[in-house]
Short mmCIF file of C-alpha atoms in Angstrom, two decimals:
data_model
loop_
_atom_site.label_atom_id
_atom_site.label_comp_id
_atom_site.label_asym_id
_atom_site.label_seq_id
_atom_site.Cartn_x
_atom_site.Cartn_y
_atom_site.Cartn_z
CA MET Y 155 -46.94 -49.55 -23.76
CA HIS Y 156 -47.06 -52.73 -21.72
CA PRO Y 157 -50.30 -53.07 -19.74
CA GLU Y 158 -48.28 -53.42 -16.52
CA SER Y 159 -46.70 -49.96 -17.02
CA SER Y 160 -47.87 -47.56 -14.36
CA SER Y 161 -45.79 -44.43 -14.94
CA LEU Y 162 -45.05 -42.19 -17.87
CA LEU Y 163 -41.82 -42.51 -19.81
CA PRO Y 164 -39.39 -39.58 -19.76
CA SER Y 165 -40.12 -39.00 -23.46
CA GLN Y 166 -43.86 -38.72 -22.72
CA GLU Y 167 -43.79 -36.36 -19.75
CA LEU Y 168 -43.42 -33.09 -21.66
CA ALA Y 169 -46.23 -33.96 -24.10
CA CYS Y 170 -48.44 -35.00 -21.19
CA ALA Y 171 -47.86 -31.73 -19.34
CA GLY Y 172 -48.62 -29.71 -22.46
CA LEU Y 173 -51.80 -31.60 -23.26
CA SER Y 174 -52.98 -31.34 -19.66
CA ARG Y 175 -52.73 -27.57 -20.00
CA VAL Y 176 -54.65 -27.70 -23.30
CA VAL Y 177 -57.41 -29.71 -21.59
CA ALA Y 178 -57.51 -27.37 -18.59
CA GLU Y 179 -57.89 -24.36 -20.90
CA ARG Y 180 -60.53 -26.21 -22.97
CA GLN Y 181 -58.66 -25.91 -26.25
CA MET Y 182 -58.03 -28.06 -29.31
CA GLY Y 183 -54.93 -30.26 -29.25
CA ILE Y 184 -53.10 -32.86 -31.31
CA LEU Y 185 -50.84 -35.60 -29.96
CA SER Y 186 -48.30 -36.91 -32.48
CA GLY Y 187 -45.42 -39.33 -32.32
CA ALA Y 188 -43.89 -42.37 -33.98
CA ALA Y 189 -45.70 -45.69 -34.11
CA GLY Y 190 -45.17 -47.57 -30.88
CA SER Y 191 -44.23 -44.45 -28.90
CA GLY Y 192 -47.16 -44.91 -26.51
CA LYS Y 193 -49.59 -42.32 -27.90
CA SER Y 194 -52.67 -44.40 -27.12
CA PHE Y 195 -51.37 -45.17 -23.63
CA LEU Y 196 -50.80 -41.47 -22.95
CA LEU Y 197 -54.21 -40.54 -24.37
CA ASN Y 198 -55.89 -43.07 -22.08
CA ARG Y 199 -53.98 -41.72 -19.07
CA LEU Y 200 -55.03 -38.15 -19.88
CA CYS Y 201 -58.63 -39.20 -20.37
CA GLN Y 202 -58.70 -40.90 -16.96
CA ALA Y 203 -57.00 -37.96 -15.24
CA HIS Y 204 -59.48 -35.45 -16.68
CA GLN Y 205 -62.56 -37.70 -16.59
CA GLY Y 206 -62.99 -37.38 -20.31
CA VAL Y 207 -64.63 -39.37 -23.10
CA LEU Y 208 -62.28 -41.65 -25.05
CA LEU Y 209 -63.18 -42.59 -28.65
CA ARG Y 210 -61.19 -45.34 -30.35
CA SER Y 211 -61.51 -47.09 -33.69
CA GLY Y 212 -63.78 -49.67 -32.03
CA GLU Y 213 -66.39 -47.01 -31.31
CA LEU Y 214 -66.23 -45.92 -34.96
CA VAL Y 215 -66.76 -49.51 -36.11
CA GLU Y 216 -69.86 -49.75 -33.90
CA ALA Y 217 -71.14 -46.43 -35.24
CA LEU Y 218 -70.76 -47.72 -38.81
CA LYS Y 219 -73.02 -50.71 -38.26
CA GLY Y 220 -76.20 -50.36 -40.27
CA ARG Y 221 -74.83 -47.42 -42.30
CA HIS Y 222 -73.73 -47.23 -45.92
CA PRO Y 223 -70.08 -48.37 -46.40
CA LEU Y 224 -69.15 -44.87 -47.57
CA ALA Y 225 -70.58 -43.19 -44.48
CA ILE Y 226 -67.28 -43.23 -42.58
CA GLU Y 227 -67.11 -39.45 -42.32
CA GLU Y 228 -70.71 -39.08 -41.15
CA SER Y 229 -70.23 -41.79 -38.53
CA PHE Y 230 -67.06 -40.14 -37.25
CA HIS Y 231 -68.72 -36.71 -37.15
CA GLN Y 232 -71.76 -38.02 -35.27
CA LEU Y 233 -69.60 -39.94 -32.80
CA VAL Y 234 -67.47 -36.90 -31.86
CA ALA Y 235 -70.39 -34.45 -31.93
CA ASP Y 236 -72.36 -36.63 -29.51
CA ALA Y 237 -69.33 -36.92 -27.19
CA LEU Y 238 -69.00 -33.12 -27.08
CA THR Y 239 -72.51 -32.84 -25.62
CA HIS Y 240 -71.46 -34.64 -22.42
CA GLY Y 241 -69.72 -31.58 -21.05
CA ARG Y 242 -66.41 -33.41 -20.66
CA PRO Y 243 -63.14 -33.28 -22.62
CA VAL Y 244 -63.12 -35.60 -25.65
CA PHE Y 245 -60.09 -37.67 -26.65
CA VAL Y 246 -60.10 -39.24 -30.15
CA ASP Y 247 -57.56 -41.98 -30.90
CA ASP Y 248 -56.42 -43.39 -34.27
CA VAL Y 249 -57.23 -40.27 -36.31
CA ASP Y 250 -54.35 -40.95 -38.71
CA HIS Y 251 -56.00 -44.26 -39.68
CA LEU Y 252 -59.16 -42.39 -40.58
CA VAL Y 253 -57.21 -39.83 -42.62
CA SER Y 254 -55.43 -42.57 -44.56
CA LEU Y 255 -58.77 -44.20 -45.38
CA THR Y 256 -60.59 -41.09 -46.52
CA CYS Y 257 -58.17 -38.28 -47.43
CA SER Y 258 -54.81 -39.71 -48.47
CA GLY Y 259 -55.57 -43.29 -49.38
CA CYS Y 260 -54.85 -44.75 -52.81
CA GLY Y 261 -57.50 -45.22 -55.44
CA PRO Y 262 -60.47 -43.16 -56.69
CA TYR Y 263 -62.15 -42.46 -53.36
CA PRO Y 264 -65.14 -40.22 -54.28
CA ARG Y 265 -65.37 -38.22 -51.00
CA ARG Y 266 -61.77 -37.21 -50.48
CA GLU Y 267 -62.60 -33.65 -49.41
CA LEU Y 268 -65.42 -34.49 -47.01
CA LEU Y 269 -63.53 -35.28 -43.80
CA PRO Y 270 -61.82 -31.85 -43.57
CA ILE Y 271 -65.30 -30.23 -43.82
CA MET Y 272 -66.59 -32.50 -41.06
CA VAL Y 273 -63.63 -31.61 -38.83
CA GLU Y 274 -64.21 -27.89 -39.39
CA ASP Y 275 -67.76 -28.36 -38.11
CA LEU Y 276 -66.51 -30.29 -35.09
CA LEU Y 277 -64.13 -27.42 -34.26
CA ARG Y 278 -67.08 -25.03 -34.30
CA ARG Y 279 -69.09 -27.38 -32.07
CA ARG Y 280 -66.14 -27.72 -29.68
CA GLU Y 281 -65.90 -23.95 -29.36
CA ASN Y 282 -69.63 -23.65 -28.71
CA ALA Y 283 -69.45 -26.40 -26.09
CA ASN Y 284 -66.41 -24.68 -24.50
CA GLN Y 285 -64.74 -28.04 -24.12
CA ALA Y 286 -61.35 -29.60 -24.91
CA LEU Y 287 -60.99 -31.85 -27.97
CA ILE Y 288 -57.78 -33.87 -28.32
CA PHE Y 289 -56.94 -35.80 -31.48
CA CYS Y 290 -54.26 -38.49 -31.52
CA GLY Y 291 -52.86 -37.80 -34.99
CA GLY Y 292 -54.48 -35.75 -37.73
CA THR Y 293 -51.98 -32.91 -38.08
CA SER Y 294 -52.66 -32.82 -41.82
CA LEU Y 295 -56.32 -32.02 -41.10
CA LEU Y 296 -55.91 -29.25 -38.54
CA GLY Y 297 -52.76 -27.42 -39.52
CA ASP Y 298 -52.27 -24.45 -37.19
CA GLN Y 299 -55.77 -24.62 -35.72
CA ALA Y 300 -54.64 -26.70 -32.74
CA PHE Y 301 -51.84 -26.97 -30.21
CA THR Y 302 -49.61 -29.80 -31.42
CA LEU Y 303 -47.48 -31.75 -28.98
CA SER Y 304 -45.29 -34.68 -29.89
CA ILE Y 305 -43.83 -37.58 -27.95
CA ASP Y 306 -40.07 -37.34 -28.34
CA ASP Y 307 -37.96 -40.20 -29.68
CA PHE Y 308 -37.11 -42.76 -27.04
CA THR Y 309 -33.95 -42.39 -24.97
CA ALA Y 310 -31.93 -44.92 -23.00
CA ALA Y 311 -33.97 -43.94 -19.93
CA ASP Y 312 -37.18 -44.90 -21.79
CA TYR Y 313 -35.66 -48.26 -22.70
CA GLN Y 314 -34.72 -48.86 -19.07
CA GLN Y 315 -38.15 -47.99 -17.74
CA LEU Y 316 -40.04 -50.02 -20.35
CA CYS Y 317 -37.88 -53.10 -19.87
CA GLY Y 318 -37.89 -52.71 -16.10
CA ASP Y 319 -41.70 -52.88 -16.08
CA VAL Y 320 -41.54 -56.35 -17.66
CA LEU Y 321 -38.22 -57.82 -16.50
CA GLY Y 322 -38.28 -56.52 -12.96
CA ALA Y 323 -35.02 -57.03 -11.06
CA THR Y 324 -33.48 -58.82 -14.06
CA ALA Y 325 -33.31 -55.49 -15.87
CA THR Y 326 -30.71 -54.18 -13.43
CA ALA Y 327 -28.12 -56.46 -15.06
CA LEU Y 328 -28.58 -54.80 -18.46
CA ASP Y 329 -26.61 -51.85 -19.82
CA PHE Y 330 -29.39 -49.84 -21.44
CA GLU Y 331 -26.99 -47.16 -22.67
CA LYS Y 332 -25.27 -49.83 -24.76
CA ILE Y 333 -28.56 -51.36 -25.92
CA PHE Y 334 -29.84 -47.93 -26.94
CA ARG Y 335 -26.64 -47.04 -28.83
CA PHE Y 336 -26.87 -50.30 -30.74
CA ALA Y 337 -30.59 -50.07 -31.59
CA PRO Y 338 -31.99 -46.58 -30.91
CA GLY Y 339 -35.00 -46.94 -33.20
CA LEU Y 340 -37.00 -49.58 -31.33
CA ASN Y 341 -40.55 -48.82 -30.26
CA ALA Y 342 -42.46 -49.84 -27.15
CA HIS Y 343 -44.08 -52.88 -28.81
CA GLN Y 344 -40.70 -54.28 -29.90
CA LEU Y 345 -39.08 -53.75 -26.51
CA ASN Y 346 -42.07 -55.26 -24.78
CA SER Y 347 -41.99 -58.32 -27.06
CA ALA Y 348 -38.26 -58.80 -26.46
CA CYS Y 349 -38.69 -58.59 -22.70
CA LEU Y 350 -41.63 -61.00 -22.63
CA TRP Y 351 -39.63 -63.55 -24.64
CA LEU Y 352 -36.45 -63.17 -22.57
CA ARG Y 353 -38.10 -62.79 -19.17
CA GLY Y 354 -37.46 -66.40 -18.18
CA ALA Y 355 -34.03 -66.71 -19.80
CA ARG Y 356 -31.18 -67.79 -17.54
CA GLY Y 357 -28.15 -65.55 -17.31
CA LEU Y 358 -29.71 -62.75 -19.35
CA ASP Y 359 -27.09 -60.08 -20.03
CA THR Y 360 -26.64 -57.11 -22.35
CA ASP Y 361 -24.98 -59.05 -25.17
CA SER Y 362 -27.65 -61.76 -25.27
CA PHE Y 363 -30.36 -59.08 -25.20
CA ILE Y 364 -28.72 -57.36 -28.20
CA GLU Y 365 -28.38 -60.67 -30.04
CA TYR Y 366 -32.12 -61.22 -29.64
CA LEU Y 367 -32.82 -57.72 -30.99
CA LYS Y 368 -30.61 -58.51 -33.99
CA SER Y 369 -32.47 -61.70 -34.74
CA GLN Y 370 -35.98 -60.27 -34.40
CA PHE Y 371 -36.10 -56.54 -35.09
CA LEU Y 372 -32.93 -55.52 -36.94
CA HIS Y 373 -32.85 -56.84 -40.48
CA SER Y 374 -30.77 -55.90 -43.51
CA ASN Y 375 -32.37 -56.09 -46.95
CA VAL Y 376 -29.51 -58.37 -48.05
CA ALA Y 377 -29.95 -62.15 -48.03
CA LEU Y 378 -26.45 -63.13 -46.89
CA ALA Y 379 -26.89 -66.70 -48.09
CA GLU Y 380 -27.03 -65.33 -51.63
CA VAL Y 381 -24.00 -63.04 -51.25
CA GLN Y 382 -20.55 -64.44 -52.05
CA PRO Y 383 -18.62 -64.58 -48.76
CA VAL Y 384 -15.77 -62.08 -48.91
CA ARG Y 385 -13.52 -60.64 -46.22
CA LEU Y 386 -11.92 -57.23 -46.41
CA ALA Y 387 -8.61 -58.97 -45.74
CA ASP Y 388 -9.10 -60.89 -49.03
CA LEU Y 389 -8.81 -57.69 -51.08
CA GLN Y 390 -5.33 -57.38 -52.56
CA GLY Y 391 -3.40 -54.22 -53.41
CA VAL Y 392 -5.70 -51.81 -51.54
CA ALA Y 393 -4.38 -52.09 -48.00
CA ASP Y 394 -4.85 -48.35 -47.44
CA VAL Y 395 -8.53 -48.60 -48.43
CA VAL Y 396 -9.10 -51.59 -46.14
CA ARG Y 397 -7.38 -49.79 -43.27
CA ALA Y 398 -9.53 -46.67 -43.79
CA LEU Y 399 -12.71 -48.76 -43.84
CA GLU Y 400 -11.69 -50.57 -40.66
CA ASP Y 401 -10.75 -47.39 -38.80
CA LEU Y 402 -13.33 -44.89 -40.03
CA ILE Y 403 -16.41 -47.04 -40.70
CA ILE Y 404 -16.28 -50.40 -38.97
CA LEU Y 405 -14.63 -49.47 -35.68
CA PRO Y 406 -17.35 -46.96 -34.65
CA LEU Y 407 -20.00 -49.56 -35.55
CA GLU Y 408 -18.39 -52.56 -33.82
CA ASN Y 409 -16.44 -51.22 -30.86
CA ASP Y 410 -19.19 -49.95 -28.62
CA ALA Y 411 -16.93 -49.13 -25.66
CA LEU Y 412 -14.66 -46.84 -27.69
CA ALA Y 413 -17.59 -45.33 -29.58
CA LYS Y 414 -19.13 -44.33 -26.25
CA GLN Y 415 -15.87 -43.16 -24.67
CA LEU Y 416 -14.77 -40.98 -27.60
CA ASP Y 417 -18.17 -40.23 -29.16
CA LEU Y 418 -17.19 -41.93 -32.42
CA HIS Y 419 -19.43 -42.00 -35.49
CA PRO Y 420 -18.86 -43.59 -38.91
CA LYS Y 421 -18.21 -41.17 -41.75
CA ARG Y 422 -21.57 -40.05 -43.12
CA GLY Y 423 -20.56 -40.01 -46.80
CA VAL Y 424 -18.05 -42.36 -48.46
CA LEU Y 425 -17.18 -42.67 -52.15
CA LEU Y 426 -15.45 -45.77 -53.53
CA SER Y 427 -14.21 -44.90 -57.01
CA GLY Y 428 -12.19 -46.89 -59.48
CA PRO Y 429 -12.20 -48.83 -62.77
CA PRO Y 430 -14.47 -51.85 -63.29
CA GLY Y 431 -13.38 -55.03 -61.56
CA THR Y 432 -11.22 -53.39 -58.90
CA GLY Y 433 -13.27 -54.69 -55.99
CA LYS Y 434 -15.81 -51.96 -55.24
CA THR Y 435 -18.72 -54.39 -55.13
CA SER Y 436 -16.55 -56.88 -53.23
CA VAL Y 437 -16.18 -54.24 -50.51
CA GLY Y 438 -19.97 -54.19 -50.30
CA ARG Y 439 -20.10 -57.99 -50.03
CA ALA Y 440 -17.48 -57.97 -47.27
CA LEU Y 441 -19.33 -55.27 -45.32
CA ALA Y 442 -22.65 -57.11 -45.71
CA HIS Y 443 -21.22 -60.24 -44.10
CA ARG Y 444 -19.26 -58.31 -41.49
CA LEU Y 445 -22.01 -55.94 -40.33
CA LYS Y 446 -25.14 -58.01 -41.06
CA SER Y 447 -28.14 -56.05 -39.69
CA LYS Y 448 -26.25 -52.76 -40.01
CA PHE Y 449 -25.86 -53.00 -43.82
CA PHE Y 450 -28.43 -51.97 -46.47
CA LEU Y 451 -27.93 -52.26 -50.22
CA ALA Y 452 -29.28 -50.24 -53.13
CA ASP Y 453 -28.09 -51.77 -56.41
CA GLY Y 454 -29.09 -52.50 -60.00
CA THR Y 455 -32.28 -54.27 -58.92
CA MET Y 456 -33.65 -50.79 -58.13
CA ILE Y 457 -34.23 -49.20 -61.52
CA CYS Y 458 -33.77 -45.44 -61.35
CA GLY Y 459 -36.66 -43.42 -62.75
CA THR Y 460 -39.30 -46.14 -62.33
CA ASP Y 461 -42.45 -45.58 -60.30
CA ARG Y 462 -41.24 -47.76 -57.43
CA PHE Y 463 -37.67 -46.46 -57.26
CA TYR Y 464 -38.14 -43.54 -54.87
CA GLY Y 465 -40.44 -45.50 -52.61
CA GLU Y 466 -37.89 -48.32 -52.39
CA LEU Y 467 -35.00 -45.91 -51.75
CA HIS Y 468 -36.95 -44.07 -49.05
CA TRP Y 469 -37.85 -47.40 -47.41
CA LEU Y 470 -34.15 -48.36 -47.39
CA PHE Y 471 -33.21 -45.07 -45.75
CA GLN Y 472 -35.93 -45.55 -43.14
CA GLN Y 473 -34.65 -49.06 -42.37
CA ALA Y 474 -31.06 -47.83 -42.18
CA LYS Y 475 -32.14 -45.04 -39.80
CA HIS Y 476 -34.08 -47.56 -37.70
CA ASN Y 477 -30.92 -49.67 -37.37
CA ALA Y 478 -28.55 -46.70 -37.01
CA PRO Y 479 -25.67 -46.46 -36.77
CA SER Y 480 -25.63 -48.29 -40.10
CA ILE Y 481 -24.43 -48.25 -43.72
CA LEU Y 482 -26.51 -47.63 -46.83
CA PHE Y 483 -24.42 -48.96 -49.73
CA ILE Y 484 -25.39 -47.54 -53.15
CA ASP Y 485 -23.64 -49.63 -55.79
CA ASP Y 486 -22.89 -48.07 -59.21
CA SER Y 487 -24.25 -44.70 -58.11
CA ASP Y 488 -22.81 -43.05 -61.22
CA VAL Y 489 -25.15 -45.14 -63.38
CA MET Y 490 -28.11 -43.66 -61.50
CA PHE Y 491 -27.00 -40.14 -62.45
CA GLU Y 492 -25.60 -40.69 -65.95
CA SER Y 493 -28.72 -39.31 -67.69
CA GLY Y 494 -28.25 -35.99 -65.87
CA LYS Y 495 -31.99 -35.85 -65.14
CA GLU Y 496 -32.22 -37.37 -61.66
CA LEU Y 497 -32.63 -34.09 -59.78
CA ALA Y 498 -35.06 -35.61 -57.27
CA LEU Y 499 -32.58 -38.33 -56.32
CA TYR Y 500 -29.80 -35.76 -56.09
CA ARG Y 501 -31.79 -33.51 -53.76
CA TYR Y 502 -32.89 -36.46 -51.63
CA LEU Y 503 -29.31 -37.66 -51.13
CA LEU Y 504 -28.16 -34.14 -50.29
CA THR Y 505 -30.82 -33.93 -47.59
CA MET Y 506 -29.78 -37.25 -46.11
CA LEU Y 507 -26.06 -36.46 -46.23
CA ASP Y 508 -26.65 -33.08 -44.62
CA GLY Y 509 -28.58 -34.81 -41.83
CA LEU Y 510 -31.46 -32.37 -42.22
CA GLU Y 511 -34.32 -34.83 -41.92
CA SER Y 512 -33.62 -36.05 -38.40
CA ALA Y 513 -30.88 -36.80 -35.93
CA SER Y 514 -30.97 -40.50 -36.89
CA ALA Y 515 -30.29 -39.59 -40.54
CA GLY Y 516 -26.93 -38.21 -39.46
CA ARG Y 517 -26.02 -41.63 -38.05
CA VAL Y 518 -26.40 -43.38 -41.42
CA CYS Y 519 -23.22 -43.74 -43.47
CA VAL Y 520 -24.06 -43.41 -47.16
CA MET Y 521 -21.41 -45.33 -49.12
CA MET Y 522 -21.46 -45.01 -52.91
CA THR Y 523 -19.43 -46.75 -55.60
CA ALA Y 524 -18.68 -45.15 -58.96
CA MET Y 525 -16.62 -45.97 -62.05
CA ASP Y 526 -17.00 -42.51 -63.61
CA ILE Y 527 -17.24 -39.73 -61.05
CA GLY Y 528 -17.96 -37.32 -63.92
CA HIS Y 529 -21.56 -38.59 -63.82
CA LEU Y 530 -21.99 -37.60 -60.17
CA PRO Y 531 -23.38 -34.14 -59.34
CA PRO Y 532 -20.48 -31.94 -58.16
CA ALA Y 533 -22.34 -30.69 -55.08
CA LEU Y 534 -22.94 -34.29 -53.98
CA ILE Y 535 -19.25 -35.12 -53.73
CA ARG Y 536 -17.94 -31.83 -52.39
CA SER Y 537 -16.07 -31.77 -49.09
CA GLY Y 538 -18.37 -32.01 -46.11
CA ARG Y 539 -20.88 -34.36 -47.72
CA ILE Y 540 -18.55 -37.04 -48.98
CA GLU Y 541 -16.20 -37.12 -46.01
CA LEU Y 542 -14.11 -40.04 -47.19
CA TRP Y 543 -12.98 -40.63 -50.79
CA LEU Y 544 -11.32 -44.00 -51.37
CA GLU Y 545 -9.74 -45.01 -54.67
CA MET Y 546 -9.89 -48.66 -55.69
CA ARG Y 547 -6.86 -49.25 -57.89
CA LEU Y 548 -5.79 -51.93 -60.32
CA PRO Y 549 -3.62 -54.49 -58.49
CA ASP Y 550 0.15 -54.13 -58.79
CA ALA Y 551 2.44 -57.10 -59.53
CA PRO Y 552 2.63 -58.44 -55.93
CA ALA Y 553 -1.14 -58.13 -55.59
CA ARG Y 554 -1.69 -59.93 -58.91
CA GLU Y 555 0.60 -62.73 -57.75
CA ALA Y 556 -1.36 -63.12 -54.51
CA ILE Y 557 -4.69 -63.16 -56.37
CA LEU Y 558 -3.53 -65.74 -58.93
CA ARG Y 559 -1.96 -67.90 -56.24
CA LYS Y 560 -5.26 -68.04 -54.36
CA LEU Y 561 -7.36 -68.61 -57.51
CA CYS Y 562 -5.20 -71.50 -58.70
CA ALA Y 563 -4.41 -73.21 -55.39
CA LYS Y 564 -7.37 -75.60 -55.43
CA ALA Y 565 -6.63 -76.79 -58.99
CA GLY Y 566 -2.92 -77.20 -58.22
CA LEU Y 567 -1.85 -74.84 -61.04
CA LEU Y 568 1.07 -72.39 -61.10
CA GLN Y 569 2.83 -74.38 -58.39
CA GLY Y 570 6.24 -74.55 -60.10
CA PRO Y 571 9.15 -72.22 -59.26
CA GLY Y 572 8.48 -68.72 -60.54
CA GLU Y 573 5.28 -69.69 -62.39
CA THR Y 574 3.00 -67.36 -60.43
CA GLU Y 575 5.41 -64.45 -60.91
CA GLN Y 576 5.63 -65.12 -64.67
CA ALA Y 577 1.83 -65.34 -64.99
CA ALA Y 578 1.44 -62.09 -63.06
CA ALA Y 579 3.96 -60.39 -65.37
CA LEU Y 580 1.69 -61.19 -68.32
CA THR Y 581 -1.26 -59.39 -66.73
CA GLU Y 582 -0.13 -55.78 -66.36
CA GLY Y 583 -3.28 -53.58 -66.25
CA PHE Y 584 -5.62 -56.45 -65.29
CA SER Y 585 -8.26 -55.92 -62.64
CA GLY Y 586 -9.21 -58.48 -60.00
CA ALA Y 587 -12.20 -59.47 -62.14
CA ASP Y 588 -9.89 -59.91 -65.15
CA LEU Y 589 -7.61 -62.19 -63.12
CA LYS Y 590 -10.55 -64.29 -62.01
CA ARG Y 591 -11.64 -64.70 -65.62
CA LEU Y 592 -8.04 -65.49 -66.63
CA ALA Y 593 -7.78 -68.34 -64.13
CA GLU Y 594 -11.11 -69.81 -65.26
CA ASP Y 595 -10.27 -69.51 -68.97
CA ALA Y 596 -6.83 -71.08 -68.51
CA LYS Y 597 -8.40 -74.02 -66.67
CA ILE Y 598 -10.91 -74.49 -69.49
CA LEU Y 599 -8.14 -74.51 -72.11
CA LEU Y 600 -6.25 -77.14 -70.12
CA ALA Y 601 -9.41 -79.18 -69.48
CA THR Y 602 -10.21 -79.22 -73.23
CA VAL Y 603 -6.83 -80.73 -74.01
CA LEU Y 604 -7.04 -83.32 -71.24
CA ALA Y 605 -10.60 -84.29 -72.24
CA ALA Y 606 -9.42 -84.98 -75.79
CA GLY Y 607 -6.65 -87.24 -74.51
CA ARG Y 608 -3.90 -85.01 -75.88
CA SER Y 609 -0.64 -84.22 -74.16
CA SER Y 610 -0.80 -80.94 -72.29
CA ARG Y 611 1.61 -78.09 -72.76
CA PRO Y 612 3.28 -76.14 -69.94
CA VAL Y 613 0.63 -74.47 -67.80
CA LEU Y 614 2.00 -70.99 -68.48
CA ARG Y 615 1.17 -71.44 -72.19
CA TYR Y 616 -2.54 -71.71 -71.33
CA PHE Y 617 -2.34 -68.62 -69.16
CA ALA Y 618 -0.59 -66.72 -71.94
CA GLU Y 619 -3.23 -67.79 -74.47
CA ALA Y 620 -6.07 -66.81 -72.14
CA THR Y 621 -4.35 -63.46 -71.43
CA GLU Y 622 -4.19 -62.64 -75.15
CA ALA Y 623 -7.88 -63.51 -75.57
CA ILE Y 624 -8.89 -61.26 -72.67
CA ARG Y 625 -6.82 -58.35 -74.03
CA ALA Y 626 -8.40 -58.77 -77.47
CA TYR Y 627 -11.86 -58.77 -75.92
CA ARG Y 628 -11.07 -55.62 -73.95
CA GLU Y 629 -9.90 -53.84 -77.12
CA ARG Y 630 -13.11 -54.76 -78.94
CA TYR Y 631 -15.18 -53.61 -75.94
CA THR Y 632 -13.33 -50.27 -75.73
CA ALA Y 633 -13.84 -49.69 -79.47
CA ALA Y 634 -17.56 -50.48 -79.17
CA VAL Y 635 -17.98 -48.06 -76.24
CA ARG Y 636 -16.09 -45.34 -78.14
CA SER Y 637 -18.30 -45.73 -81.19
CA ALA Y 638 -21.47 -45.64 -79.05
CA GLN Y 639 -20.56 -42.48 -77.12
CA PRO Y 640 -21.88 -39.96 -79.69
CA LEU Y 641 -25.30 -41.61 -79.35
CA ALA Y 642 -25.41 -41.28 -75.56
CA PRO Y 643 -27.64 -38.62 -73.98
CA SER Y 644 -26.18 -35.42 -72.64
CA THR Y 645 -24.93 -35.60 -69.05
CA GLY Y 646 -25.67 -32.12 -67.80
CA ALA Y 647 -24.28 -31.54 -64.34
CA CYS Y 648 -26.57 -31.12 -61.36
CA CYS Y 649 -25.48 -28.33 -59.10
#
């Protein structure tokens, strides 16, 4: 909370009322909430209102001076026990930090079970002193031994009050409903920082406020400078797929006015299926450039089954939820499941698609690509979880002509009457990736002749030669895959 704030936020009022009752009845309570939700601010307000004793991490640091480095638990116990002798309610901030250091931290900490014992003794002392003890955090320590109250997620009203405290009259020009719909996961620190930076800006309006949030607090995990620029309109032969993506995914994300008016949401589960080279990954590239901070990518750089995989995937989901509504794009999802052993990943995705974890999870569109849907667990792609199934097809003759025309325009090839149509006729069954390779190979064949000073043949001859080479390669590849299949592991279905 900003130091100038003088009143509670709407999201804090219920927790404050509940904790005030806990203090009045001299009970044990826990205050929980997301980082940046104003827990410390609320704890300080309660302490002042009830003339209590407030213990922060600074007091623990002072208590540790002169003690053994491992005496964290003893110092904490002594600090709280002494405070309980004052006959006033005791409020203890930053308990989760203490828990992470001593109970759930990484590494071979030798006294992992000591803090819970210390807390049990403090509960006994609190009861004997007939006084309230309020912890900010520490639910894992106390379980059902305390009244637990949580600060709710922020609402548009919270945004308006927080920003109004800093911006003053300038805040009246901002549409906080729109700001909240665009970025509902911001905390008090982020909103405060944005307002402090923009406080002196001339002509501050809602759009410029959102642009600042995009630049500072909403970040995709995709470095756009390293992603080939593609537009959805560039995809040939899949006009129905592009139209579905525009209407059912992009429109609810981009058209805020209609999204508000009609309560629109992007589809929560989308499957892009089709043969290799048909443009599934290109759809991801186009969406990354189009949606920027609303797009998150899980691809082959995240190796399924490794120690870091689940942590990285969970982090991506958390970032997507923070930026919701957003898209989490899982490229080659069938490869992740082809061993048939990824039950943990399967269950995790089911939870996210069912929106069970939180309301924000239901505002994340999970988009998956797959070449072989037989590797995907049946329950994952059933109706209701995958709400939109789009098939990426091999380009037909007009689409192949358009692709070749674009690929060859810069080099000035296939410019003669009917040449593009004749080249396209040679490529029945080619994917977009095949056509790209064809254009490059034909140019190389022509360049080799020109470099040697020989007379070139008609351009179509080079395209025909390159086409034959690509078909021969594909036949060898298919034969190699067929011969390797008996050696592949079983792909038992996950249900």
